[in-house]
XYZ file of C-alpha atoms in Angstrom:
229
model
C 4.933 -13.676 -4.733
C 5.319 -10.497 -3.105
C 5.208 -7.281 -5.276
C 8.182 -5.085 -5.910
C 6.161 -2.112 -3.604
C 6.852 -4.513 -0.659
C 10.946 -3.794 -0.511
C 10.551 -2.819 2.822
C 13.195 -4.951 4.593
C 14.250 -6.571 2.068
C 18.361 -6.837 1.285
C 20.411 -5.045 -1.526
C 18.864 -2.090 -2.207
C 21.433 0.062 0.267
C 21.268 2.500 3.355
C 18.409 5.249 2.818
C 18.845 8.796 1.245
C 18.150 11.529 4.505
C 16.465 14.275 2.894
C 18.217 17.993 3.372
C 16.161 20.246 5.262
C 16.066 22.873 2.172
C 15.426 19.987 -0.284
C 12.354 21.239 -2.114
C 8.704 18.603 -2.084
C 9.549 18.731 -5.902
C 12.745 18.403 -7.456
C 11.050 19.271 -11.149
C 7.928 20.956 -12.158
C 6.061 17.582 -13.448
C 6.333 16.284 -10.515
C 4.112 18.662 -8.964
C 1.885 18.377 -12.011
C 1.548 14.467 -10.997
C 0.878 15.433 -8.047
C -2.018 17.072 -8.573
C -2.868 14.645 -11.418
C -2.876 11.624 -8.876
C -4.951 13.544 -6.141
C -7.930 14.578 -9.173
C -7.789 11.136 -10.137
C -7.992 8.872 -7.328
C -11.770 10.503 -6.203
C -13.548 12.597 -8.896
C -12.452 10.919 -12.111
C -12.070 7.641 -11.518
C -14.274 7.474 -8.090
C -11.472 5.375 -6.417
C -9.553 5.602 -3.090
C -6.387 5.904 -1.486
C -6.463 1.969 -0.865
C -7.281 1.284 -4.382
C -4.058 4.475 -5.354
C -2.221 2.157 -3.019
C -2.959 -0.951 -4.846
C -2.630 0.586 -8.296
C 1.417 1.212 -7.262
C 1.652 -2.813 -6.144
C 0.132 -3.708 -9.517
C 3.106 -1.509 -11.310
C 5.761 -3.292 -14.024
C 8.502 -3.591 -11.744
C 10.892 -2.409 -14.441
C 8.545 1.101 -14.336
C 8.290 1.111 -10.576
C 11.920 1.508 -10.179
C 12.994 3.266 -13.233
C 10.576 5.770 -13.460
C 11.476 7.350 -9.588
C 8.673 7.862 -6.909
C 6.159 11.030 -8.755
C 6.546 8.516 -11.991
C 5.075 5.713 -9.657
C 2.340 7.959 -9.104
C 1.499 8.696 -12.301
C 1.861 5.418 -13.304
C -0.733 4.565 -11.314
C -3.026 7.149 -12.136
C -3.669 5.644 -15.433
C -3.536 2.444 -14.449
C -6.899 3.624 -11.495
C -8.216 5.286 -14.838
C -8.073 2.066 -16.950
C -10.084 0.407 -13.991
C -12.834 2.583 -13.974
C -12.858 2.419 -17.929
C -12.169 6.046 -17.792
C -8.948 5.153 -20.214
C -8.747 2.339 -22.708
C -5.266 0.446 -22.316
C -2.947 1.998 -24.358
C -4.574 5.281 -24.946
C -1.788 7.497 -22.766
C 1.351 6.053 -25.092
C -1.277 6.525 -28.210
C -1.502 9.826 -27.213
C 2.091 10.915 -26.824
C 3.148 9.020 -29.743
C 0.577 10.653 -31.833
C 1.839 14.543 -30.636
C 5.410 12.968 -31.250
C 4.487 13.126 -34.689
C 3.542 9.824 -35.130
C 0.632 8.025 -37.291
C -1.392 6.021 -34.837
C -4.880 5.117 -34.535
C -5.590 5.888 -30.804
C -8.252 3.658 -28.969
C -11.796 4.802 -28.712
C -13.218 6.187 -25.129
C -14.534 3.118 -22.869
C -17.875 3.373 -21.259
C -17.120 4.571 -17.766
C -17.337 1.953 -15.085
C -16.934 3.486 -11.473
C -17.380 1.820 -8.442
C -20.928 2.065 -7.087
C -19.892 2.997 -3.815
C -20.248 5.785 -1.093
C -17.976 5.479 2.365
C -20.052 5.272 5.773
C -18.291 8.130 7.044
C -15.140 10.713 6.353
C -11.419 9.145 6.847
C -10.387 6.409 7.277
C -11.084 5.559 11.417
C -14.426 3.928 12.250
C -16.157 2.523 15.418
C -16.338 -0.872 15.660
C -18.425 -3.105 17.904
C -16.544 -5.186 20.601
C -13.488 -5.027 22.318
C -10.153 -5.267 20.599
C -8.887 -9.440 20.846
C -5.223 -8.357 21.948
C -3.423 -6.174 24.868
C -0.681 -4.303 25.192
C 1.867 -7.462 26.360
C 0.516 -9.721 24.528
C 2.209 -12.022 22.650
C 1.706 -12.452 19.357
C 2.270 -14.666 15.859
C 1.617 -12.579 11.972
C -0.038 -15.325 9.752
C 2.131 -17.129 7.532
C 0.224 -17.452 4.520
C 0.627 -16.984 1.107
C 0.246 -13.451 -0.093
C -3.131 -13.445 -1.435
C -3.630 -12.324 -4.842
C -4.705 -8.910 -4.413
C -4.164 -6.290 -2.098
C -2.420 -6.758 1.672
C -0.936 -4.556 4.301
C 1.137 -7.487 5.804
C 4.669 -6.799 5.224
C 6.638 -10.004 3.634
C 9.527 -9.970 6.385
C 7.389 -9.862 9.213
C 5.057 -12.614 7.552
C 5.293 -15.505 10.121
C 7.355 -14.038 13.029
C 6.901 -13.450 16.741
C 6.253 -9.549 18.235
C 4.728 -8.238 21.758
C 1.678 -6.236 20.970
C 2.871 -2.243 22.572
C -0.192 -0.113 22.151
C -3.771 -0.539 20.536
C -5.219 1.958 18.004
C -8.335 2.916 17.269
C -10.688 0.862 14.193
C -9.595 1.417 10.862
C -10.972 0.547 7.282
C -9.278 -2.768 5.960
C -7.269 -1.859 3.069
C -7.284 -5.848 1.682
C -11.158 -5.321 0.955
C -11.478 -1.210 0.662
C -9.054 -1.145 -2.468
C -10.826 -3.565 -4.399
C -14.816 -2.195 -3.115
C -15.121 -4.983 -1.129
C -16.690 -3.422 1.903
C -14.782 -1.254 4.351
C -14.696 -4.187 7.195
C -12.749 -1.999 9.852
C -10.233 -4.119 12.447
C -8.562 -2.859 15.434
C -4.846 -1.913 14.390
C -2.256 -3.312 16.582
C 1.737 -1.752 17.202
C 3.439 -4.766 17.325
C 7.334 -4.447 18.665
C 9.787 -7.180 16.643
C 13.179 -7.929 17.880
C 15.850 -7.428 14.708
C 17.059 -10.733 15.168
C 13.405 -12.324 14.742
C 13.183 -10.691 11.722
C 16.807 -10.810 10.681
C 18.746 -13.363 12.320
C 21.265 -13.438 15.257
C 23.508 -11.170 13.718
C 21.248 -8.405 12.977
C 22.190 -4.666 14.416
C 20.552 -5.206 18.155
C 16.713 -3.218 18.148
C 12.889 -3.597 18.293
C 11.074 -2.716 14.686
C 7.719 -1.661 15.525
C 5.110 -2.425 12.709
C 1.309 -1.926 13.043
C -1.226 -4.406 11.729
C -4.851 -4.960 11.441
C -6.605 -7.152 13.326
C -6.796 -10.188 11.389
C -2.774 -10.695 10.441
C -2.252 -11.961 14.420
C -2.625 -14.767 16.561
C -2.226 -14.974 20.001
C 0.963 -17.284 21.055
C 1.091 -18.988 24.559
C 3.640 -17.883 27.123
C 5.651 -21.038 26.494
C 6.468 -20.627 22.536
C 6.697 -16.688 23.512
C 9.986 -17.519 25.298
C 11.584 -20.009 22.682
């Protein structure tokens, strides 16, 4: 089953809010102080990344995800990367707030920090890899069509399965399925792949090409033959 963070293209939730050009980056002071919580949290406290931050807001009550508005999301997710690396016992944040609400409640003890014993081969997120890319720009290509796998993925669910034309090839990137979970980095070649609406969408989809891109190892090469079906 897909998680709720993977709406995109997905019916019912309505046309898009355009942001004004004086809107402010916070609407309320918290969510500033999120923010800044999120950023401190993802590297020196917790010694995560932005795959695993990423991850953390798929892994969100979906009740909370949509309730609690985007800066909630992150902050959600903040404690949840802080209960992974046993910085935070489960629990502890609502013990907390309870217990300066005036409330009598025995708050959890302090886990035994557990961070992930690892150290990236080199800054960002873009990394050389050996061999040429499998696809060119033209080709013709098929997303796999399996099940989401239970854990982290960068395939979207509505493009799971359907036909594109590869449009440009980008450099190597770090695979977020295995970097959010400390897997190893295993960087893929990352593909813009162009889908017609109506692939994605049926026949009576508004008429235009969706371009998505994908790593490596979400394609397969389709023959000339079931490119024009």
């Amino acid at each position: 089953m897909d998680p709720l963070a993977d709406m995109g293209g997905s019916p019912g939730w309505g046309p898009a809010k355009v942001p004004t050009p004086d809107e402010p980056p916070f609407s309320e002071p918290w969510e500033g102080r999120s923010f800044a919580m999120t950023i401190l949290t993802m590297g020196r406290i917790s010694g995560r990344n932005l795959d695993a931050f990423r991850y953390a807001l798929e892994r969100l009550d979906p009740v909370s995800y949509l309730a609690d508005g985007y800066y909630g999301r992150w902050l959600n997710a903040a404690e949840l990367m802080l209960q992974d690396s046993n910085i935070l016992a489960p629990g502890a944040v609502d013990a907390r707030a309870r217990t300066l609400a005036g409330d009598d409640v025995e708050e959890p003890a302090f886990p035994e920090p557990q961070k992930p014993d690892y150290a990236p081969t080199g800054p960002g997120s873009l990394r050389e890899i050996d061999g040429p890319p499998a696809f060119a720009a033209g080709d013709a290509v098929r997303t796999t069509n399996t099940p989401r796998p239970q854990g982290p993925s960068k395939l979207p669910g509505y493009v799971r399965g359907r036909r594109g034309t590869v449009t440009a090839v980008r450099p190597g990137h770090l695979l977020p399925d295995t970097h959010a979970v400390f897997q190893g980095e295993n960087p893929q070649y990352v593909y813009t792949v162009g889908f017609p609406s109506t692939e994605l969408w049926g026949d009576d989809a508004e008429p235009f090409t969706l371009h998505v891109d994908l790593f490596e190892s979400y394609l397969a090469k389709i023959s000339e033959k079931e490119a024009d079906r």
